[in-house]
PDB file of C-alpha atoms in Angstrom:
ATOM      1  CA  ASP A 115     133.485 130.209 135.536  1.00  0.00           C
ATOM      2  CA  THR A 116     134.906 132.864 133.230  1.00  0.00           C
ATOM      3  CA  ALA A 117     132.068 134.629 131.383  1.00  0.00           C
ATOM      4  CA  VAL A 118     134.047 135.497 128.239  1.00  0.00           C
ATOM      5  CA  SER A 119     137.211 133.497 127.749  1.00  0.00           C
ATOM      6  CA  GLN A 120     139.692 133.945 124.946  1.00  0.00           C
ATOM      7  CA  THR A 121     142.836 132.022 124.087  1.00  0.00           C
ATOM      8  CA  PRO A 122     145.705 132.405 123.930  1.00  0.00           C
ATOM      9  CA  LYS A 123     146.517 135.199 126.388  1.00  0.00           C
ATOM     10  CA  TYR A 124     149.811 135.937 124.650  1.00  0.00           C
ATOM     11  CA  LEU A 125     150.824 135.266 121.069  1.00  0.00           C
ATOM     12  CA  VAL A 126     154.260 136.017 119.645  1.00  0.00           C
ATOM     13  CA  THR A 127     154.760 135.190 116.001  1.00  0.00           C
ATOM     14  CA  GLN A 128     156.787 136.119 112.964  1.00  0.00           C
ATOM     15  CA  MET A 129     155.670 138.310 110.081  1.00  0.00           C
ATOM     16  CA  GLY A 130     153.880 136.401 107.380  1.00  0.00           C
ATOM     17  CA  ASN A 131     152.503 133.696 109.667  1.00  0.00           C
ATOM     18  CA  ASP A 132     148.816 132.833 110.043  1.00  0.00           C
ATOM     19  CA  LYS A 133     147.305 132.682 113.524  1.00  0.00           C
ATOM     20  CA  SER A 134     143.932 132.259 115.218  1.00  0.00           C
ATOM     21  CA  ILE A 135     142.413 133.560 118.439  1.00  0.00           C
ATOM     22  CA  LYS A 136     139.471 131.758 119.981  1.00  0.00           C
ATOM     23  CA  CYS A 137     136.643 133.169 122.088  1.00  0.00           C
ATOM     24  CA  GLU A 138     133.808 131.569 124.003  1.00  0.00           C
ATOM     25  CA  GLN A 139     131.089 133.081 126.174  1.00  0.00           C
ATOM     26  CA  ASN A 140     128.853 131.255 128.638  1.00  0.00           C
ATOM     27  CA  LEU A 141     126.471 134.136 129.306  1.00  0.00           C
ATOM     28  CA  GLY A 142     123.870 133.147 126.741  1.00  0.00           C
ATOM     29  CA  HIS A 143     124.375 136.478 124.953  1.00  0.00           C
ATOM     30  CA  ASP A 144     123.230 136.822 121.362  1.00  0.00           C
ATOM     31  CA  THR A 145     125.964 139.177 120.158  1.00  0.00           C
ATOM     32  CA  MET A 146     129.736 138.826 120.130  1.00  0.00           C
ATOM     33  CA  TYR A 147     132.484 141.225 119.075  1.00  0.00           C
ATOM     34  CA  TRP A 148     136.146 141.571 118.304  1.00  0.00           C
ATOM     35  CA  TYR A 149     137.887 144.775 119.346  1.00  0.00           C
ATOM     36  CA  LYS A 150     141.456 145.923 118.761  1.00  0.00           C
ATOM     37  CA  GLN A 151     143.226 148.056 121.390  1.00  0.00           C
ATOM     38  CA  ASP A 152     146.267 149.861 120.096  1.00  0.00           C
ATOM     39  CA  SER A 153     149.351 151.083 121.932  1.00  0.00           C
ATOM     40  CA  LYS A 154     147.523 154.305 122.882  1.00  0.00           C
ATOM     41  CA  LYS A 155     144.782 152.220 124.512  1.00  0.00           C
ATOM     42  CA  PHE A 156     142.181 153.210 121.911  1.00  0.00           C
ATOM     43  CA  LEU A 157     139.528 150.504 121.626  1.00  0.00           C
ATOM     44  CA  LYS A 158     138.166 150.054 118.118  1.00  0.00           C
ATOM     45  CA  ILE A 159     135.541 147.601 116.978  1.00  0.00           C
ATOM     46  CA  MET A 160     136.456 145.192 114.211  1.00  0.00           C
ATOM     47  CA  PHE A 161     133.549 142.778 113.838  1.00  0.00           C
ATOM     48  CA  SER A 162     130.234 141.898 115.435  1.00  0.00           C
ATOM     49  CA  TYR A 163     128.086 138.792 115.093  1.00  0.00           C
ATOM     50  CA  ASN A 164     124.492 138.418 116.203  1.00  0.00           C
ATOM     51  CA  ASN A 165     123.324 134.808 116.372  1.00  0.00           C
ATOM     52  CA  LYS A 166     126.053 133.778 113.924  1.00  0.00           C
ATOM     53  CA  GLU A 167     125.179 136.584 111.499  1.00  0.00           C
ATOM     54  CA  LEU A 168     127.795 139.233 110.710  1.00  0.00           C
ATOM     55  CA  ILE A 169     126.289 142.631 111.565  1.00  0.00           C
ATOM     56  CA  ILE A 170     129.320 144.892 111.890  1.00  0.00           C
ATOM     57  CA  ASN A 171     132.371 144.727 109.655  1.00  0.00           C
ATOM     58  CA  GLU A 172     134.462 147.834 110.120  1.00  0.00           C
ATOM     59  CA  THR A 173     137.278 148.803 107.782  1.00  0.00           C
ATOM     60  CA  VAL A 174     139.581 145.932 108.541  1.00  0.00           C
ATOM     61  CA  PRO A 175     142.080 144.326 106.134  1.00  0.00           C
ATOM     62  CA  ASN A 176     140.638 141.189 104.577  1.00  0.00           C
ATOM     63  CA  ARG A 177     143.537 139.279 106.125  1.00  0.00           C
ATOM     64  CA  PHE A 178     141.297 139.249 109.201  1.00  0.00           C
ATOM     65  CA  SER A 179     138.453 136.759 109.025  1.00  0.00           C
ATOM     66  CA  PRO A 180     136.009 136.116 111.850  1.00  0.00           C
ATOM     67  CA  LYS A 181     134.091 132.880 112.173  1.00  0.00           C
ATOM     68  CA  SER A 182     131.136 132.133 114.435  1.00  0.00           C
ATOM     69  CA  PRO A 183     130.264 128.419 114.508  1.00  0.00           C
ATOM     70  CA  ASP A 184     127.501 129.087 117.047  1.00  0.00           C
ATOM     71  CA  LYS A 185     126.349 132.044 119.093  1.00  0.00           C
ATOM     72  CA  ALA A 186     128.638 131.130 121.999  1.00  0.00           C
ATOM     73  CA  HIS A 187     131.829 131.171 119.944  1.00  0.00           C
ATOM     74  CA  LEU A 188     133.569 133.767 117.823  1.00  0.00           C
ATOM     75  CA  ASN A 189     137.042 133.108 116.488  1.00  0.00           C
ATOM     76  CA  LEU A 190     139.416 135.423 114.663  1.00  0.00           C
ATOM     77  CA  HIS A 191     141.829 134.185 112.033  1.00  0.00           C
ATOM     78  CA  ILE A 192     144.588 136.431 110.766  1.00  0.00           C
ATOM     79  CA  ASN A 193     146.544 135.673 107.604  1.00  0.00           C
ATOM     80  CA  SER A 194     149.957 136.974 106.610  1.00  0.00           C
ATOM     81  CA  LEU A 195     150.590 138.797 109.871  1.00  0.00           C
ATOM     82  CA  GLU A 196     152.237 142.223 109.682  1.00  0.00           C
ATOM     83  CA  LEU A 197     154.132 144.267 112.274  1.00  0.00           C
ATOM     84  CA  GLY A 198     151.220 146.707 112.472  1.00  0.00           C
ATOM     85  CA  ASP A 199     148.909 143.944 113.630  1.00  0.00           C
ATOM     86  CA  SER A 200     150.650 143.965 117.007  1.00  0.00           C
ATOM     87  CA  ALA A 201     148.008 144.990 119.553  1.00  0.00           C
ATOM     88  CA  VAL A 202     145.723 143.593 122.225  1.00  0.00           C
ATOM     89  CA  TYR A 203     142.624 141.943 120.793  1.00  0.00           C
ATOM     90  CA  PHE A 204     139.523 141.723 122.944  1.00  0.00           C
ATOM     91  CA  CYS A 205     136.513 139.527 122.509  1.00  0.00           C
ATOM     92  CA  ALA A 206     133.260 140.793 124.021  1.00  0.00           C
ATOM     93  CA  SER A 207     129.622 139.831 124.220  1.00  0.00           C
ATOM     94  CA  SER A 208     126.355 141.647 124.767  1.00  0.00           C
ATOM     95  CA  PRO A 209     122.803 140.452 125.407  1.00  0.00           C
ATOM     96  CA  VAL A 210     121.439 142.757 122.697  1.00  0.00           C
ATOM     97  CA  ARG A 211     122.846 143.702 119.298  1.00  0.00           C
ATOM     98  CA  THR A 212     122.852 147.431 120.056  1.00  0.00           C
ATOM     99  CA  GLY A 213     125.201 147.027 123.017  1.00  0.00           C
ATOM    100  CA  ALA A 214     122.803 149.095 125.121  1.00  0.00           C
ATOM    101  CA  SER A 215     123.018 146.663 128.047  1.00  0.00           C
ATOM    102  CA  GLY A 216     126.771 146.923 128.105  1.00  0.00           C
ATOM    103  CA  TYR A 217     129.586 144.706 126.967  1.00  0.00           C
ATOM    104  CA  THR A 218     131.315 141.881 128.833  1.00  0.00           C
ATOM    105  CA  PHE A 219     134.924 141.652 127.721  1.00  0.00           C
ATOM    106  CA  GLY A 220     137.420 138.842 127.804  1.00  0.00           C
ATOM    107  CA  SER A 221     140.839 139.448 129.296  1.00  0.00           C
ATOM    108  CA  GLY A 222     142.468 140.022 125.925  1.00  0.00           C
ATOM    109  CA  THR A 223     145.065 138.438 123.672  1.00  0.00           C
ATOM    110  CA  ARG A 224     148.317 140.346 123.350  1.00  0.00           C
ATOM    111  CA  LEU A 225     149.599 139.729 119.838  1.00  0.00           C
ATOM    112  CA  THR A 226     153.199 140.603 119.069  1.00  0.00           C
ATOM    113  CA  VAL A 227     154.424 140.270 115.508  1.00  0.00           C
ATOM    114  CA  VAL A 228     158.208 140.232 115.130  1.00  0.00           C
TER     115      VAL A 228
ATOM    116  CA  THR B  91     133.051 156.867 113.554  1.00  0.00           C
ATOM    117  CA  GLN B  92     131.846 159.192 116.292  1.00  0.00           C
ATOM    118  CA  LEU B  93     134.722 160.600 118.281  1.00  0.00           C
ATOM    119  CA  LEU B  94     134.577 160.856 122.047  1.00  0.00           C
ATOM    120  CA  GLU B  95     137.431 162.853 123.514  1.00  0.00           C
ATOM    121  CA  GLN B  96     138.355 162.171 127.105  1.00  0.00           C
ATOM    122  CA  SER B  97     140.336 164.489 129.315  1.00  0.00           C
ATOM    123  CA  PRO B  98     142.729 164.402 130.870  1.00  0.00           C
ATOM    124  CA  GLN B  99     144.552 161.644 129.027  1.00  0.00           C
ATOM    125  CA  PHE B 100     146.715 160.876 132.065  1.00  0.00           C
ATOM    126  CA  LEU B 101     146.102 161.687 135.725  1.00  0.00           C
ATOM    127  CA  SER B 102     148.308 160.908 138.709  1.00  0.00           C
ATOM    128  CA  ILE B 103     147.032 161.885 142.142  1.00  0.00           C
ATOM    129  CA  GLN B 104     147.610 161.131 145.806  1.00  0.00           C
ATOM    130  CA  GLU B 105     145.326 158.836 147.754  1.00  0.00           C
ATOM    131  CA  GLY B 106     142.448 160.796 149.279  1.00  0.00           C
ATOM    132  CA  GLU B 107     142.240 163.445 146.575  1.00  0.00           C
ATOM    133  CA  ASN B 108     139.187 164.072 144.420  1.00  0.00           C
ATOM    134  CA  LEU B 109     139.206 164.052 140.632  1.00  0.00           C
ATOM    135  CA  THR B 110     136.963 164.484 137.620  1.00  0.00           C
ATOM    136  CA  VAL B 111     137.291 162.860 134.205  1.00  0.00           C
ATOM    137  CA  TYR B 112     135.477 164.268 131.192  1.00  0.00           C
ATOM    138  CA  CYS B 113     134.055 162.673 128.060  1.00  0.00           C
ATOM    139  CA  ASN B 114     133.058 165.060 125.266  1.00  0.00           C
ATOM    140  CA  SER B 115     131.633 164.703 121.784  1.00  0.00           C
ATOM    141  CA  SER B 116     129.931 166.777 119.142  1.00  0.00           C
ATOM    142  CA  SER B 117     127.432 163.942 118.623  1.00  0.00           C
ATOM    143  CA  VAL B 118     124.270 163.259 120.580  1.00  0.00           C
ATOM    144  CA  PHE B 119     124.058 159.826 122.175  1.00  0.00           C
ATOM    145  CA  SER B 120     121.030 157.873 123.307  1.00  0.00           C
ATOM    146  CA  SER B 121     123.038 156.501 126.211  1.00  0.00           C
ATOM    147  CA  LEU B 122     126.557 156.499 127.543  1.00  0.00           C
ATOM    148  CA  GLN B 123     128.534 153.859 129.384  1.00  0.00           C
ATOM    149  CA  TRP B 124     131.606 154.075 131.603  1.00  0.00           C
ATOM    150  CA  TYR B 125     134.141 151.255 131.932  1.00  0.00           C
ATOM    151  CA  ARG B 126     137.267 150.693 134.013  1.00  0.00           C
ATOM    152  CA  GLN B 127     140.095 148.592 132.632  1.00  0.00           C
ATOM    153  CA  GLU B 128     142.862 147.248 134.858  1.00  0.00           C
ATOM    154  CA  PRO B 129     146.250 146.202 133.446  1.00  0.00           C
ATOM    155  CA  GLY B 130     146.109 142.849 131.684  1.00  0.00           C
ATOM    156  CA  GLU B 131     142.320 142.704 131.792  1.00  0.00           C
ATOM    157  CA  GLY B 132     139.391 143.746 129.656  1.00  0.00           C
ATOM    158  CA  PRO B 133     137.178 146.760 130.408  1.00  0.00           C
ATOM    159  CA  VAL B 134     134.474 146.248 133.023  1.00  0.00           C
ATOM    160  CA  LEU B 135     131.174 148.112 132.835  1.00  0.00           C
ATOM    161  CA  LEU B 136     130.645 150.550 135.722  1.00  0.00           C
ATOM    162  CA  VAL B 137     127.444 152.349 134.765  1.00  0.00           C
ATOM    163  CA  THR B 138     125.067 153.307 131.969  1.00  0.00           C
ATOM    164  CA  VAL B 139     123.362 156.704 131.840  1.00  0.00           C
ATOM    165  CA  VAL B 140     120.464 157.263 129.478  1.00  0.00           C
ATOM    166  CA  THR B 141     118.686 160.517 130.336  1.00  0.00           C
ATOM    167  CA  GLY B 142     120.072 164.001 129.760  1.00  0.00           C
ATOM    168  CA  GLY B 143     121.113 165.476 133.113  1.00  0.00           C
ATOM    169  CA  GLU B 144     121.039 162.088 134.814  1.00  0.00           C
ATOM    170  CA  VAL B 145     123.322 161.553 137.805  1.00  0.00           C
ATOM    171  CA  LYS B 146     124.241 158.098 139.068  1.00  0.00           C
ATOM    172  CA  LYS B 147     126.339 157.218 142.092  1.00  0.00           C
ATOM    173  CA  LEU B 148     128.366 154.088 142.644  1.00  0.00           C
ATOM    174  CA  LYS B 149     129.951 154.352 146.101  1.00  0.00           C
ATOM    175  CA  ARG B 150     132.609 157.083 145.721  1.00  0.00           C
ATOM    176  CA  LEU B 151     132.030 157.434 141.964  1.00  0.00           C
ATOM    177  CA  THR B 152     129.508 159.938 140.583  1.00  0.00           C
ATOM    178  CA  PHE B 153     128.552 159.852 136.918  1.00  0.00           C
ATOM    179  CA  GLN B 154     126.695 162.603 135.100  1.00  0.00           C
ATOM    180  CA  PHE B 155     125.224 162.700 131.606  1.00  0.00           C
ATOM    181  CA  GLY B 156     125.118 166.155 130.036  1.00  0.00           C
ATOM    182  CA  ASP B 157     121.761 167.834 129.461  1.00  0.00           C
ATOM    183  CA  ALA B 158     122.289 167.709 125.690  1.00  0.00           C
ATOM    184  CA  ARG B 159     123.511 164.095 125.866  1.00  0.00           C
ATOM    185  CA  LYS B 160     126.801 164.993 124.171  1.00  0.00           C
ATOM    186  CA  ASP B 161     129.076 164.757 127.175  1.00  0.00           C
ATOM    187  CA  SER B 162     129.560 163.038 130.496  1.00  0.00           C
ATOM    188  CA  SER B 163     131.737 163.280 133.578  1.00  0.00           C
ATOM    189  CA  LEU B 164     133.010 160.883 136.200  1.00  0.00           C
ATOM    190  CA  HIS B 165     133.879 162.269 139.616  1.00  0.00           C
ATOM    191  CA  ILE B 166     135.781 160.193 142.164  1.00  0.00           C
ATOM    192  CA  THR B 167     135.789 161.282 145.791  1.00  0.00           C
ATOM    193  CA  ALA B 168     138.680 160.359 148.078  1.00  0.00           C
ATOM    194  CA  ALA B 169     140.504 158.292 145.480  1.00  0.00           C
ATOM    195  CA  GLN B 170     142.083 155.023 146.575  1.00  0.00           C
ATOM    196  CA  PRO B 171     144.864 152.950 144.980  1.00  0.00           C
ATOM    197  CA  GLY B 172     142.211 150.430 143.916  1.00  0.00           C
ATOM    198  CA  ASP B 173     140.728 153.095 141.642  1.00  0.00           C
ATOM    199  CA  THR B 174     143.857 152.954 139.475  1.00  0.00           C
ATOM    200  CA  GLY B 175     143.085 151.974 135.898  1.00  0.00           C
ATOM    201  CA  LEU B 176     142.045 153.129 132.461  1.00  0.00           C
ATOM    202  CA  TYR B 177     138.618 154.761 132.405  1.00  0.00           C
ATOM    203  CA  LEU B 178     136.718 154.566 129.130  1.00  0.00           C
ATOM    204  CA  CYS B 179     133.461 156.169 128.134  1.00  0.00           C
ATOM    205  CA  ALA B 180     131.374 154.726 125.313  1.00  0.00           C
ATOM    206  CA  GLY B 181     128.493 156.420 123.550  1.00  0.00           C
ATOM    207  CA  GLY B 182     125.672 154.688 121.712  1.00  0.00           C
ATOM    208  CA  ASN B 183     122.969 155.801 119.334  1.00  0.00           C
ATOM    209  CA  THR B 184     120.352 153.946 117.316  1.00  0.00           C
ATOM    210  CA  GLY B 185     122.968 151.859 115.538  1.00  0.00           C
ATOM    211  CA  ASN B 186     124.464 148.528 116.420  1.00  0.00           C
ATOM    212  CA  GLN B 187     127.407 149.670 118.452  1.00  0.00           C
ATOM    213  CA  PHE B 188     128.870 151.958 121.053  1.00  0.00           C
ATOM    214  CA  TYR B 189     131.895 154.108 120.226  1.00  0.00           C
ATOM    215  CA  PHE B 190     134.635 154.165 122.807  1.00  0.00           C
ATOM    216  CA  GLY B 191     136.411 157.284 124.002  1.00  0.00           C
ATOM    217  CA  THR B 192     140.127 157.970 123.945  1.00  0.00           C
ATOM    218  CA  GLY B 193     140.543 156.914 127.581  1.00  0.00           C
ATOM    219  CA  THR B 194     141.889 158.412 130.820  1.00  0.00           C
ATOM    220  CA  SER B 195     144.672 156.581 132.584  1.00  0.00           C
ATOM    221  CA  LEU B 196     144.401 157.162 136.349  1.00  0.00           C
ATOM    222  CA  THR B 197     147.119 156.378 138.874  1.00  0.00           C
ATOM    223  CA  VAL B 198     146.375 156.800 142.567  1.00  0.00           C
ATOM    224  CA  ILE B 199     149.548 156.936 144.635  1.00  0.00           C
ATOM    225  CA  PRO B 200     149.338 155.527 148.186  1.00  0.00           C
TER     226      PRO B 200
END
């Protein structure tokens, strides 16, 4: 069983389209995250939810909207995709909101906007 | 954002060699984590260090947290091709997140 699973693995889409990435964790963790990894491999947090409550919302364009229907799921919807949105997006979870116990990451979604 | 600079950015060595990767910041962290990321996968937690001066060993990997809790190092002895990957440090404080470093991409050549 995959601990943190995200779909799709690859996503190629045209500029201006709207797309969603889904994430599910079966670890029973309270906190889930979305990270963006750019072409230089820098990993930057975008959002964090703790028990369905938004606790971290970094400076991200409002075209990005996370949704957490329950504490095991955190989805990311992106409107009006731009070329600069091309990156690998990682979902992660942690047993505590501080991240002090470490993060468990999904295998990533490579988004390519053409 | 608290910046953690890792050095070197890229490292290519022969199997059997030793190496050290550094993670430096001007900020003090309550704890620091190290991750390894393989191509096409997400980062995987290797270790967490929490006390200044702490040393932890994981087989051939030795992790050290600086006395002032601003820096850390990862030493690999007798590197193997399976050690190839992107090594990331992440520092945490009293907030709700850990800040990731700039990464070191290691290639071990058989």
